PDB file of C-alpha atoms in Angstrom:
ATOM      1  CA  MET W  23     -10.448 -36.674 -87.027  1.00  0.00           C
ATOM      2  CA  PRO W  24      -9.234 -32.795 -86.862  1.00  0.00           C
ATOM      3  CA  LEU W  25     -11.856 -32.579 -84.109  1.00  0.00           C
ATOM      4  CA  LEU W  26     -10.894 -35.696 -82.072  1.00  0.00           C
ATOM      5  CA  GLN W  27      -7.423 -34.379 -82.636  1.00  0.00           C
ATOM      6  CA  CYS W  28      -7.678 -31.138 -81.535  1.00  0.00           C
ATOM      7  CA  LEU W  29      -9.568 -32.435 -77.970  1.00  0.00           C
ATOM      8  CA  LYS W  30      -6.909 -34.501 -77.609  1.00  0.00           C
ATOM      9  CA  GLY W  31      -4.625 -31.750 -77.635  1.00  0.00           C
ATOM     10  CA  ARG W  32      -6.344 -29.347 -75.901  1.00  0.00           C
ATOM     11  CA  ARG W  33      -6.656 -32.631 -72.461  1.00  0.00           C
ATOM     12  CA  TYR W  34      -2.534 -32.619 -72.718  1.00  0.00           C
ATOM     13  CA  TYR W  35      -2.073 -28.823 -73.023  1.00  0.00           C
ATOM     14  CA  HIS W  36      -4.518 -28.588 -70.021  1.00  0.00           C
ATOM     15  CA  ASP W  37      -2.620 -31.562 -68.416  1.00  0.00           C
ATOM     16  CA  ALA W  38       0.723 -30.144 -68.737  1.00  0.00           C
ATOM     17  CA  MET W  39      -0.974 -26.700 -67.658  1.00  0.00           C
ATOM     18  CA  SER W  40      -1.412 -28.736 -64.031  1.00  0.00           C
ATOM     19  CA  TYR W  41       1.631 -30.478 -64.401  1.00  0.00           C
ATOM     20  CA  GLY W  42       3.604 -27.282 -64.836  1.00  0.00           C
ATOM     21  CA  SER W  43       1.099 -25.119 -61.635  1.00  0.00           C
ATOM     22  CA  GLN W  44       1.743 -28.534 -58.888  1.00  0.00           C
ATOM     23  CA  ARG W  45       5.907 -28.213 -59.726  1.00  0.00           C
ATOM     24  CA  SER W  46       5.160 -24.747 -59.318  1.00  0.00           C
ATOM     25  CA  LEU W  47       3.263 -24.634 -56.090  1.00  0.00           C
ATOM     26  CA  VAL W  48       5.482 -27.730 -54.714  1.00  0.00           C
ATOM     27  CA  SER W  49       8.502 -25.054 -55.465  1.00  0.00           C
ATOM     28  CA  ARG W  50       6.650 -22.336 -53.442  1.00  0.00           C
ATOM     29  CA  ARG W  51       6.004 -24.867 -50.817  1.00  0.00           C
ATOM     30  CA  THR W  52       9.581 -26.053 -50.268  1.00  0.00           C
ATOM     31  CA  LEU W  53      10.992 -22.386 -50.792  1.00  0.00           C
ATOM     32  CA  VAL W  54       8.868 -21.438 -48.240  1.00  0.00           C
ATOM     33  CA  ILE W  55       9.835 -24.177 -45.791  1.00  0.00           C
ATOM     34  CA  PHE W  56      13.518 -23.845 -46.415  1.00  0.00           C
ATOM     35  CA  SER W  57      13.336 -20.743 -45.627  1.00  0.00           C
ATOM     36  CA  LEU W  58      11.560 -20.469 -42.172  1.00  0.00           C
ATOM     37  CA  GLY W  59      14.043 -23.570 -41.753  1.00  0.00           C
ATOM     38  CA  LEU W  60      16.797 -21.109 -42.502  1.00  0.00           C
ATOM     39  CA  LEU W  61      14.851 -17.906 -39.726  1.00  0.00           C
ATOM     40  CA  VAL W  62      14.958 -20.515 -36.485  1.00  0.00           C
ATOM     41  CA  LEU W  63      18.735 -21.583 -37.951  1.00  0.00           C
ATOM     42  CA  LEU W  64      19.614 -18.004 -37.392  1.00  0.00           C
ATOM     43  CA  VAL W  65      17.454 -17.196 -34.577  1.00  0.00           C
ATOM     44  CA  PHE W  66      19.063 -20.188 -32.665  1.00  0.00           C
ATOM     45  CA  PHE W  67      23.044 -19.383 -33.130  1.00  0.00           C
ATOM     46  CA  CYS W  68      22.448 -15.429 -32.441  1.00  0.00           C
ATOM     47  CA  LEU W  69      20.955 -16.819 -29.357  1.00  0.00           C
ATOM     48  CA  GLN W  70      23.459 -19.476 -28.602  1.00  0.00           C
ATOM     49  CA  GLY W  71      25.939 -16.477 -29.009  1.00  0.00           C
ATOM     50  CA  ASN W  72      24.741 -14.468 -26.678  1.00  0.00           C
ATOM     51  CA  GLU W  73      26.239 -15.555 -23.091  1.00  0.00           C
ATOM     52  CA  ASN W  74      23.193 -14.538 -21.085  1.00  0.00           C
ATOM     53  CA  TYR W  75      20.822 -16.795 -23.218  1.00  0.00           C
ATOM     54  CA  VAL W  76      19.418 -19.845 -21.348  1.00  0.00           C
ATOM     55  CA  PRO W  77      17.100 -22.147 -23.136  1.00  0.00           C
ATOM     56  CA  ASN W  78      13.768 -22.683 -20.777  1.00  0.00           C
ATOM     57  CA  ILE W  79      13.683 -26.598 -21.574  1.00  0.00           C
ATOM     58  CA  ARG W  80      16.940 -26.103 -19.711  1.00  0.00           C
ATOM     59  CA  ASP W  81      16.823 -24.083 -17.030  1.00  0.00           C
ATOM     60  CA  PRO W  82      13.245 -22.742 -15.864  1.00  0.00           C
ATOM     61  CA  GLU W  83      12.557 -19.667 -14.266  1.00  0.00           C
ATOM     62  CA  PRO W  84      12.930 -19.846 -10.579  1.00  0.00           C
ATOM     63  CA  ALA W  85       9.933 -19.465  -8.441  1.00  0.00           C
ATOM     64  CA  ALA W  86       9.558 -15.252  -7.640  1.00  0.00           C
ATOM     65  CA  GLU W  87      11.286 -14.896  -4.105  1.00  0.00           C
ATOM     66  CA  LYS W  88       9.141 -14.638  -0.899  1.00  0.00           C
ATOM     67  CA  ILE W  89       9.357 -11.368   1.304  1.00  0.00           C
ATOM     68  CA  THR W  90      10.289 -12.480   4.972  1.00  0.00           C
ATOM     69  CA  ASP W  91      11.353 -10.584   8.098  1.00  0.00           C
ATOM     70  CA  ASN W  92      14.965 -10.539   6.611  1.00  0.00           C
ATOM     71  CA  ASN W  93      14.502  -9.135   3.600  1.00  0.00           C
ATOM     72  CA  TYR W  94      11.858  -7.290   3.509  1.00  0.00           C
ATOM     73  CA  GLN W  95      13.410  -4.104   3.311  1.00  0.00           C
ATOM     74  CA  GLY W  96      14.149  -1.469   0.264  1.00  0.00           C
ATOM     75  CA  LEU W  97      10.756  -2.350  -1.606  1.00  0.00           C
ATOM     76  CA  TRP W  98       8.757  -0.046  -2.891  1.00  0.00           C
ATOM     77  CA  GLN W  99       5.358   1.086  -1.672  1.00  0.00           C
ATOM     78  CA  GLU W 100       3.494  -0.634  -3.955  1.00  0.00           C
ATOM     79  CA  ASN W 101       5.590  -3.812  -4.868  1.00  0.00           C
ATOM     80  CA  PRO W 102       2.851  -6.176  -3.979  1.00  0.00           C
ATOM     81  CA  LYS W 103       5.519  -9.237  -2.602  1.00  0.00           C
ATOM     82  CA  LEU W 104       5.216  -6.195  -0.268  1.00  0.00           C
ATOM     83  CA  VAL W 105       1.940  -5.545   0.272  1.00  0.00           C
ATOM     84  CA  THR W 106       1.238  -9.407   1.224  1.00  0.00           C
ATOM     85  CA  TYR W 107       4.064  -9.478   3.788  1.00  0.00           C
ATOM     86  CA  ILE W 108       2.357  -6.710   5.326  1.00  0.00           C
ATOM     87  CA  ARG W 109      -0.852  -8.437   5.279  1.00  0.00           C
ATOM     88  CA  SER W 110       0.612 -11.497   7.073  1.00  0.00           C
ATOM     89  CA  LEU W 111       1.769  -9.643   9.983  1.00  0.00           C
ATOM     90  CA  LEU W 112      -1.648  -7.397  10.916  1.00  0.00           C
ATOM     91  CA  ARG W 113      -3.500  -8.949  13.993  1.00  0.00           C
ATOM     92  CA  PRO W 114      -7.224  -8.919  13.226  1.00  0.00           C
ATOM     93  CA  PRO W 115      -9.564  -7.570  15.440  1.00  0.00           C
ATOM     94  CA  SER W 116     -10.146  -8.744  18.617  1.00  0.00           C
ATOM     95  CA  THR W 117     -13.326 -10.628  19.212  1.00  0.00           C
ATOM     96  CA  GLU W 118     -12.464 -10.456  23.210  1.00  0.00           C
ATOM     97  CA  ASP W 119     -14.545  -7.893  25.774  1.00  0.00           C
ATOM     98  CA  TYR W 120     -12.096  -4.808  26.817  1.00  0.00           C
ATOM     99  CA  GLN W 121      -9.597  -4.922  28.831  1.00  0.00           C
ATOM    100  CA  LEU W 122      -8.893  -1.369  29.867  1.00  0.00           C
ATOM    101  CA  SER W 123      -7.731   0.174  32.680  1.00  0.00           C
ATOM    102  CA  ASN W 124     -10.334   3.230  32.969  1.00  0.00           C
ATOM    103  CA  PRO W 125     -13.246   1.517  30.927  1.00  0.00           C
ATOM    104  CA  LYS W 126     -16.102   4.008  32.222  1.00  0.00           C
ATOM    105  CA  ARG W 127     -14.064   6.936  30.613  1.00  0.00           C
ATOM    106  CA  LYS W 128     -15.150   7.730  27.237  1.00  0.00           C
ATOM    107  CA  HIS W 129     -12.614  10.432  25.804  1.00  0.00           C
ATOM    108  CA  PHE W 130      -9.028   9.314  26.658  1.00  0.00           C
ATOM    109  CA  THR W 131      -6.368  12.722  25.058  1.00  0.00           C
ATOM    110  CA  PHE W 132      -4.795  15.034  27.034  1.00  0.00           C
ATOM    111  CA  MET W 133      -5.984  17.732  24.879  1.00  0.00           C
ATOM    112  CA  GLU W 134      -9.688  16.831  24.330  1.00  0.00           C
ATOM    113  CA  GLN W 135      -9.005  16.046  20.665  1.00  0.00           C
ATOM    114  CA  SER W 136     -10.941  13.093  20.936  1.00  0.00           C
ATOM    115  CA  LYS W 137     -13.770  15.094  22.034  1.00  0.00           C
ATOM    116  CA  PHE W 138     -13.866  17.377  19.403  1.00  0.00           C
ATOM    117  CA  VAL W 139     -13.697  15.325  16.794  1.00  0.00           C
ATOM    118  CA  GLY W 140     -16.395  13.325  18.365  1.00  0.00           C
ATOM    119  CA  ASP W 141     -18.536  15.583  18.662  1.00  0.00           C
ATOM    120  CA  LEU W 142     -18.726  16.326  14.696  1.00  0.00           C
ATOM    121  CA  TYR W 143     -19.986  13.298  13.958  1.00  0.00           C
ATOM    122  CA  GLY W 144     -22.594  13.566  16.964  1.00  0.00           C
ATOM    123  CA  PRO W 145     -23.949  10.575  19.101  1.00  0.00           C
ATOM    124  CA  GLY W 146     -25.568   7.180  17.169  1.00  0.00           C
ATOM    125  CA  LYS W 147     -23.544   4.611  15.786  1.00  0.00           C
ATOM    126  CA  ARG W 148     -22.344   4.846  12.007  1.00  0.00           C
ATOM    127  CA  GLU W 149     -19.713   3.147   9.500  1.00  0.00           C
ATOM    128  CA  GLY W 150     -16.311   4.646   9.143  1.00  0.00           C
ATOM    129  CA  PHE W 151     -12.914   3.190   9.306  1.00  0.00           C
ATOM    130  CA  PHE W 152      -9.768   5.086  11.451  1.00  0.00           C
ATOM    131  CA  VAL W 153      -6.283   4.880  11.425  1.00  0.00           C
ATOM    132  CA  GLU W 154      -3.827   5.840  14.555  1.00  0.00           C
ATOM    133  CA  VAL W 155      -0.227   5.796  14.610  1.00  0.00           C
ATOM    134  CA  GLY W 156       1.578   5.771  17.428  1.00  0.00           C
ATOM    135  CA  ALA W 157      -1.072   4.041  18.921  1.00  0.00           C
ATOM    136  CA  LEU W 158       1.177   3.731  22.700  1.00  0.00           C
ATOM    137  CA  ASP W 159      -0.795   0.828  24.446  1.00  0.00           C
ATOM    138  CA  GLY W 160      -4.530   1.348  22.859  1.00  0.00           C
ATOM    139  CA  GLU W 161      -5.721   3.411  25.828  1.00  0.00           C
ATOM    140  CA  THR W 162      -3.411   6.257  27.233  1.00  0.00           C
ATOM    141  CA  SER W 163      -4.010   9.446  24.863  1.00  0.00           C
ATOM    142  CA  SER W 164      -5.665   7.285  22.441  1.00  0.00           C
ATOM    143  CA  SER W 165      -7.573   9.697  20.300  1.00  0.00           C
ATOM    144  CA  THR W 166      -9.617   6.808  18.431  1.00  0.00           C
ATOM    145  CA  LEU W 167     -11.033   4.451  21.383  1.00  0.00           C
ATOM    146  CA  TYR W 168     -14.178   6.711  21.576  1.00  0.00           C
ATOM    147  CA  LEU W 169     -14.712   6.289  17.968  1.00  0.00           C
ATOM    148  CA  GLU W 170     -14.462   2.407  18.303  1.00  0.00           C
ATOM    149  CA  ARG W 171     -16.449   1.570  21.201  1.00  0.00           C
ATOM    150  CA  GLU W 172     -19.511   4.815  20.924  1.00  0.00           C
ATOM    151  CA  LEU W 173     -19.734   5.608  16.980  1.00  0.00           C
ATOM    152  CA  GLY W 174     -18.756   1.595  15.946  1.00  0.00           C
ATOM    153  CA  PHE W 175     -15.550   2.198  13.264  1.00  0.00           C
ATOM    154  CA  LYS W 176     -13.387   0.009  12.516  1.00  0.00           C
ATOM    155  CA  GLY W 177     -10.039   0.736  11.847  1.00  0.00           C
ATOM    156  CA  LEU W 178      -5.912   0.289  12.253  1.00  0.00           C
ATOM    157  CA  LEU W 179      -3.643   0.703  14.924  1.00  0.00           C
ATOM    158  CA  ILE W 180       0.104   1.314  14.275  1.00  0.00           C
ATOM    159  CA  GLU W 181       2.738   0.852  17.329  1.00  0.00           C
ATOM    160  CA  PRO W 182       6.341  -0.137  16.719  1.00  0.00           C
ATOM    161  CA  ASN W 183       7.408  -0.325  20.716  1.00  0.00           C
ATOM    162  CA  PRO W 184       7.433  -3.799  21.424  1.00  0.00           C
ATOM    163  CA  VAL W 185       6.224  -2.806  24.862  1.00  0.00           C
ATOM    164  CA  ASN W 186       3.213  -1.086  23.877  1.00  0.00           C
ATOM    165  CA  TYR W 187       2.769  -3.283  21.469  1.00  0.00           C
ATOM    166  CA  GLU W 188       2.266  -6.480  24.060  1.00  0.00           C
ATOM    167  CA  ILE W 189      -0.112  -4.103  26.011  1.00  0.00           C
ATOM    168  CA  LEU W 190      -2.352  -3.043  22.899  1.00  0.00           C
ATOM    169  CA  LEU W 191      -2.570  -6.850  22.165  1.00  0.00           C
ATOM    170  CA  GLY W 192      -4.130  -7.206  25.693  1.00  0.00           C
ATOM    171  CA  LYS W 193      -6.667  -4.259  25.643  1.00  0.00           C
ATOM    172  CA  HIS W 194      -8.608  -6.034  23.087  1.00  0.00           C
ATOM    173  CA  ARG W 195      -9.203  -3.356  20.556  1.00  0.00           C
ATOM    174  CA  LYS W 196     -11.566  -3.816  17.932  1.00  0.00           C
ATOM    175  CA  ALA W 197      -9.047  -2.843  15.106  1.00  0.00           C
ATOM    176  CA  TYR W 198      -6.429  -4.652  13.246  1.00  0.00           C
ATOM    177  CA  ILE W 199      -2.840  -3.787  14.489  1.00  0.00           C
ATOM    178  CA  LEU W 200       0.706  -3.385  13.491  1.00  0.00           C
ATOM    179  CA  GLN W 201       3.977  -3.606  15.266  1.00  0.00           C
ATOM    180  CA  ALA W 202       5.888  -1.518  12.806  1.00  0.00           C
ATOM    181  CA  ALA W 203       6.476   2.375  12.257  1.00  0.00           C
ATOM    182  CA  LEU W 204       5.965   3.974   9.313  1.00  0.00           C
ATOM    183  CA  SER W 205       8.692   4.845   7.364  1.00  0.00           C
ATOM    184  CA  PRO W 206       9.891   8.773   6.228  1.00  0.00           C
ATOM    185  CA  THR W 207      10.578   7.167   2.337  1.00  0.00           C
ATOM    186  CA  THR W 208       8.479   5.506  -0.122  1.00  0.00           C
ATOM    187  CA  SER W 209      10.381   2.181   0.779  1.00  0.00           C
ATOM    188  CA  SER W 210      10.531  -0.553   3.176  1.00  0.00           C
ATOM    189  CA  ALA W 211      13.709  -0.353   5.897  1.00  0.00           C
ATOM    190  CA  GLU W 212      14.675  -1.632   8.873  1.00  0.00           C
ATOM    191  CA  LEU W 213      14.978   1.984  11.287  1.00  0.00           C
ATOM    192  CA  LEU W 214      16.461   2.311  14.662  1.00  0.00           C
ATOM    193  CA  PHE W 215      14.283   3.243  17.681  1.00  0.00           C
ATOM    194  CA  THR W 216      14.522   4.238  20.881  1.00  0.00           C
ATOM    195  CA  GLY W 217      12.740   5.155  24.454  1.00  0.00           C
ATOM    196  CA  SER W 218      12.080   3.814  27.730  1.00  0.00           C
ATOM    197  CA  GLY W 219       9.120   2.201  29.023  1.00  0.00           C
ATOM    198  CA  GLN W 220       5.962   3.601  26.635  1.00  0.00           C
ATOM    199  CA  GLN W 221       7.907   6.554  25.420  1.00  0.00           C
ATOM    200  CA  GLY W 222       9.986   6.116  22.371  1.00  0.00           C
ATOM    201  CA  HIS W 223      10.865   7.777  18.609  1.00  0.00           C
ATOM    202  CA  LEU W 224      12.662   6.757  15.915  1.00  0.00           C
ATOM    203  CA  ALA W 225      16.430   7.438  16.039  1.00  0.00           C
ATOM    204  CA  LYS W 226      19.636   8.510  13.921  1.00  0.00           C
ATOM    205  CA  ASP W 227      22.202   6.622  15.877  1.00  0.00           C
ATOM    206  CA  GLU W 228      22.799   3.064  16.940  1.00  0.00           C
ATOM    207  CA  THR W 229      23.315   3.017  21.310  1.00  0.00           C
ATOM    208  CA  SER W 230      22.960   0.203  23.747  1.00  0.00           C
ATOM    209  CA  GLU W 231      19.447   1.156  23.756  1.00  0.00           C
ATOM    210  CA  THR W 232      18.575   1.298  20.346  1.00  0.00           C
ATOM    211  CA  ILE W 233      16.285  -1.245  19.122  1.00  0.00           C
ATOM    212  CA  HIS W 234      15.686  -2.286  15.051  1.00  0.00           C
ATOM    213  CA  VAL W 235      12.139  -1.830  13.571  1.00  0.00           C
ATOM    214  CA  LYS W 236      10.395  -2.215  10.407  1.00  0.00           C
ATOM    215  CA  SER W 237       9.397   0.680   8.785  1.00  0.00           C
ATOM    216  CA  PHE W 238       6.546   0.319   6.183  1.00  0.00           C
ATOM    217  CA  PRO W 239       5.332   3.101   3.458  1.00  0.00           C
ATOM    218  CA  PHE W 240       1.609   4.137   4.862  1.00  0.00           C
ATOM    219  CA  TYR W 241       0.554   3.734   1.184  1.00  0.00           C
ATOM    220  CA  SER W 242       1.940  -0.045   1.429  1.00  0.00           C
ATOM    221  CA  ILE W 243      -0.164  -0.930   4.746  1.00  0.00           C
ATOM    222  CA  LEU W 244      -3.447   1.279   3.379  1.00  0.00           C
ATOM    223  CA  SER W 245      -2.502  -1.588   0.257  1.00  0.00           C
ATOM    224  CA  ALA W 246      -2.813  -4.293   2.959  1.00  0.00           C
ATOM    225  CA  LEU W 247      -6.063  -3.456   3.881  1.00  0.00           C
ATOM    226  CA  ASP W 248      -7.512  -2.489   0.299  1.00  0.00           C
ATOM    227  CA  ILE W 249      -7.974   0.578   2.789  1.00  0.00           C
ATOM    228  CA  SER W 250      -7.959   3.866  -0.305  1.00  0.00           C
ATOM    229  CA  PHE W 251     -10.360   6.045   2.051  1.00  0.00           C
ATOM    230  CA  ILE W 252      -9.971   6.634   6.253  1.00  0.00           C
ATOM    231  CA  ASP W 253     -12.166   8.897   7.939  1.00  0.00           C
ATOM    232  CA  VAL W 254     -10.178   9.758  10.463  1.00  0.00           C
ATOM    233  CA  PHE W 255      -5.805   9.606  10.441  1.00  0.00           C
ATOM    234  CA  ASN W 256      -4.215   9.997  14.093  1.00  0.00           C
ATOM    235  CA  LEU W 257      -0.485  10.729  12.679  1.00  0.00           C
ATOM    236  CA  ASP W 258       1.596  10.846  16.138  1.00  0.00           C
ATOM    237  CA  ILE W 259       5.428   9.852  15.651  1.00  0.00           C
ATOM    238  CA  GLU W 260       7.416  12.425  17.406  1.00  0.00           C
ATOM    239  CA  GLY W 261       8.621  14.219  14.199  1.00  0.00           C
ATOM    240  CA  PHE W 262       8.502  12.499  11.314  1.00  0.00           C
ATOM    241  CA  GLU W 263       4.662  13.314  10.587  1.00  0.00           C
ATOM    242  CA  PHE W 264       5.810  16.133   8.166  1.00  0.00           C
ATOM    243  CA  LYS W 265       7.984  13.397   6.251  1.00  0.00           C
ATOM    244  CA  VAL W 266       5.487  10.811   6.278  1.00  0.00           C
ATOM    245  CA  LEU W 267       2.634  12.976   4.988  1.00  0.00           C
ATOM    246  CA  LYS W 268       4.579  13.711   1.813  1.00  0.00           C
ATOM    247  CA  THR W 269       5.205  10.149   0.778  1.00  0.00           C
ATOM    248  CA  ILE W 270       1.827   9.303   1.051  1.00  0.00           C
ATOM    249  CA  PRO W 271      -0.262   8.921  -2.925  1.00  0.00           C
ATOM    250  CA  PHE W 272      -3.167  12.201  -1.998  1.00  0.00           C
ATOM    251  CA  ASP W 273      -4.859  11.361  -5.357  1.00  0.00           C
ATOM    252  CA  ARG W 274      -5.139   7.758  -4.340  1.00  0.00           C
ATOM    253  CA  VAL W 275      -5.697   7.983  -0.723  1.00  0.00           C
ATOM    254  CA  LYS W 276      -8.263  10.449   0.528  1.00  0.00           C
ATOM    255  CA  VAL W 277      -8.584  11.163   4.180  1.00  0.00           C
ATOM    256  CA  GLY W 278     -11.829  13.000   6.036  1.00  0.00           C
ATOM    257  CA  ILE W 279     -10.263  13.971   9.494  1.00  0.00           C
ATOM    258  CA  LEU W 280      -6.188  14.256   9.897  1.00  0.00           C
ATOM    259  CA  ILE W 281      -4.729  14.576  13.846  1.00  0.00           C
ATOM    260  CA  VAL W 282      -0.896  15.481  12.928  1.00  0.00           C
ATOM    261  CA  GLU W 283       1.487  16.394  15.355  1.00  0.00           C
ATOM    262  CA  HIS W 284       3.483  19.219  15.394  1.00  0.00           C
ATOM    263  CA  LEU W 285       4.778  19.498  18.434  1.00  0.00           C
ATOM    264  CA  ASN W 286       8.326  18.039  17.483  1.00  0.00           C
ATOM    265  CA  ILE W 287       8.742  18.158  13.796  1.00  0.00           C
ATOM    266  CA  PRO W 288      11.908  19.669  12.428  1.00  0.00           C
ATOM    267  CA  GLU W 289      11.032  21.655   9.926  1.00  0.00           C
ATOM    268  CA  PRO W 290       8.307  25.030  10.417  1.00  0.00           C
ATOM    269  CA  LYS W 291       4.976  24.529  10.912  1.00  0.00           C
ATOM    270  CA  ALA W 292       3.493  27.007   7.849  1.00  0.00           C
ATOM    271  CA  GLU W 293       5.346  24.798   5.885  1.00  0.00           C
ATOM    272  CA  LEU W 294       2.966  21.661   7.501  1.00  0.00           C
ATOM    273  CA  VAL W 295      -0.228  23.925   7.379  1.00  0.00           C
ATOM    274  CA  LYS W 296       0.907  24.759   3.776  1.00  0.00           C
ATOM    275  CA  PHE W 297       1.096  21.483   2.133  1.00  0.00           C
ATOM    276  CA  MET W 298      -2.036  20.349   3.879  1.00  0.00           C
ATOM    277  CA  THR W 299      -4.029  23.548   2.562  1.00  0.00           C
ATOM    278  CA  ASN W 300      -2.498  23.044  -0.892  1.00  0.00           C
ATOM    279  CA  LEU W 301      -3.930  19.439  -1.161  1.00  0.00           C
ATOM    280  CA  GLY W 302      -7.362  20.960  -0.276  1.00  0.00           C
ATOM    281  CA  TYR W 303      -7.765  20.630   3.420  1.00  0.00           C
ATOM    282  CA  LYS W 304      -8.980  23.452   6.202  1.00  0.00           C
ATOM    283  CA  LYS W 305      -7.392  23.597   9.490  1.00  0.00           C
ATOM    284  CA  ILE W 306     -10.319  23.472  11.876  1.00  0.00           C
ATOM    285  CA  HIS W 307      -8.945  23.299  15.306  1.00  0.00           C
ATOM    286  CA  GLN W 308      -5.479  23.004  16.412  1.00  0.00           C
ATOM    287  CA  ASN W 309      -4.018  23.247  20.723  1.00  0.00           C
ATOM    288  CA  LYS W 310      -0.038  23.479  21.278  1.00  0.00           C
ATOM    289  CA  PHE W 311       0.089  19.682  20.185  1.00  0.00           C
ATOM    290  CA  ASP W 312      -1.569  18.918  17.401  1.00  0.00           C
ATOM    291  CA  TYR W 313      -3.575  20.465  14.075  1.00  0.00           C
ATOM    292  CA  ILE W 314      -6.270  18.873  13.333  1.00  0.00           C
ATOM    293  CA  PHE W 315      -7.334  19.577   9.198  1.00  0.00           C
ATOM    294  CA  ALA W 316     -10.506  18.043   7.457  1.00  0.00           C
ATOM    295  CA  HIS W 317     -11.331  18.166   3.872  1.00  0.00           C
ATOM    296  CA  PRO W 318     -14.678  20.515   3.010  1.00  0.00           C
ATOM    297  CA  ASP W 319     -16.280  18.501   1.443  1.00  0.00           C
ATOM    298  CA  TYR W 320     -16.254  15.930   3.727  1.00  0.00           C
ATOM    299  CA  LEU W 321     -16.558  18.258   6.663  1.00  0.00           C
ATOM    300  CA  SER W 322     -19.752  20.047   5.309  1.00  0.00           C
ATOM    301  CA  LYS W 323     -21.795  16.468   5.651  1.00  0.00           C
ATOM    302  CA  LEU W 324     -20.947  15.946   9.560  1.00  0.00           C
ATOM    303  CA  PRO W 325     -24.636  16.940  11.511  1.00  0.00           C
ATOM    304  CA  GLY W 326     -21.747  18.219  13.922  1.00  0.00           C
ATOM    305  CA  TRP W 327     -20.246  20.811  12.469  1.00  0.00           C
ATOM    306  CA  LYS W 328     -20.922  24.236  12.785  1.00  0.00           C
ATOM    307  CA  PRO W 329     -18.661  26.784  10.328  1.00  0.00           C
ATOM    308  CA  SER W 330     -17.643  29.999  11.424  1.00  0.00           C
TER     309      SER W 330
END
C-alpha cells in the first residue's frame, strides 16, 4: 500500500506539473499574441496620424508616367524612361537602294577627313560602328558615307534640322537616324534652332526664324541603341562640340577615332586638345576645320596607321 500510494502521488504530482506547464505555455502564447496586437494597433494609429499616408488597399500606386513629346524635358541622361522614349524616335536603317546625288563618288568631305580616316582601315569590309552628329542630308560633307558603303560599317546619323532630316531619309542610308540635337548638359531639353536651307545651328534667343528642337544627352542616345563602343565619332555642331564632349562619360563610352570641328567653339582650342589628351587620346591630324583624335590602343591595330 505505501508503494501504491507513492506511485499515485507521483502520478498526481506529474499531472499537476504538466497542467501547470500547459497553463504557463498558454499564458506565454497569449502574452505574445496580445503584444503583437498592441504593436499592430500602435503602428496603425501612428500611420493614421501621418497626413501623407494612404493605405495601398484604398489607393494603389499610380502607373509610371509615359514620356511623350510634351514631357521629355529635364530628364537625366540615365533615366530609363528617357532612353525608352529616344528609342521610339529612332528610324531604322533603310533596306532600299541608295538615292545619292553623286553615287560615283567615294569620299564626300571637303577637307579629305573621310579619306584620311578611311585609309587608316585599308580596303575591304570590316565590322565597325560610326556616329555622325550634324549629319546634314547624309551625303553633303559626310565623313561616314564611305565607311558605310565601302567598309560595311553600321552607324547612327543625328540631325536636328527638319529640312535636312527629310532629305536624309530619302538618301536611304544604312544607319539609324535621329532627328534631334545633342544636349550641352546631362539632361534632355527643348532648344532653339535657327538656320536657312541646309545650314543651321542652336540659338540662344527666340526670333521669327528660330524653331524648337528636341535635344538629348549623347549618352542617352547611345543607351537607346545599347552602344558603348564607337569606332568613328564625327561631331560637327557649330560651336557646341566642347560642351557636349564634357557631358560624355568616357569611362563607359569608348571611342576609337574622334573627328571634332573646332572652327566655331568659343573655348580656346588648346583646352579642347588638352581635354582629349588627358583622356588618353592622341591628335593625329588637323585642318582649319577639324581635329582628328585617336586612342593609341585602337590606332595601333589599324593596318593603315604609320606612326611618325
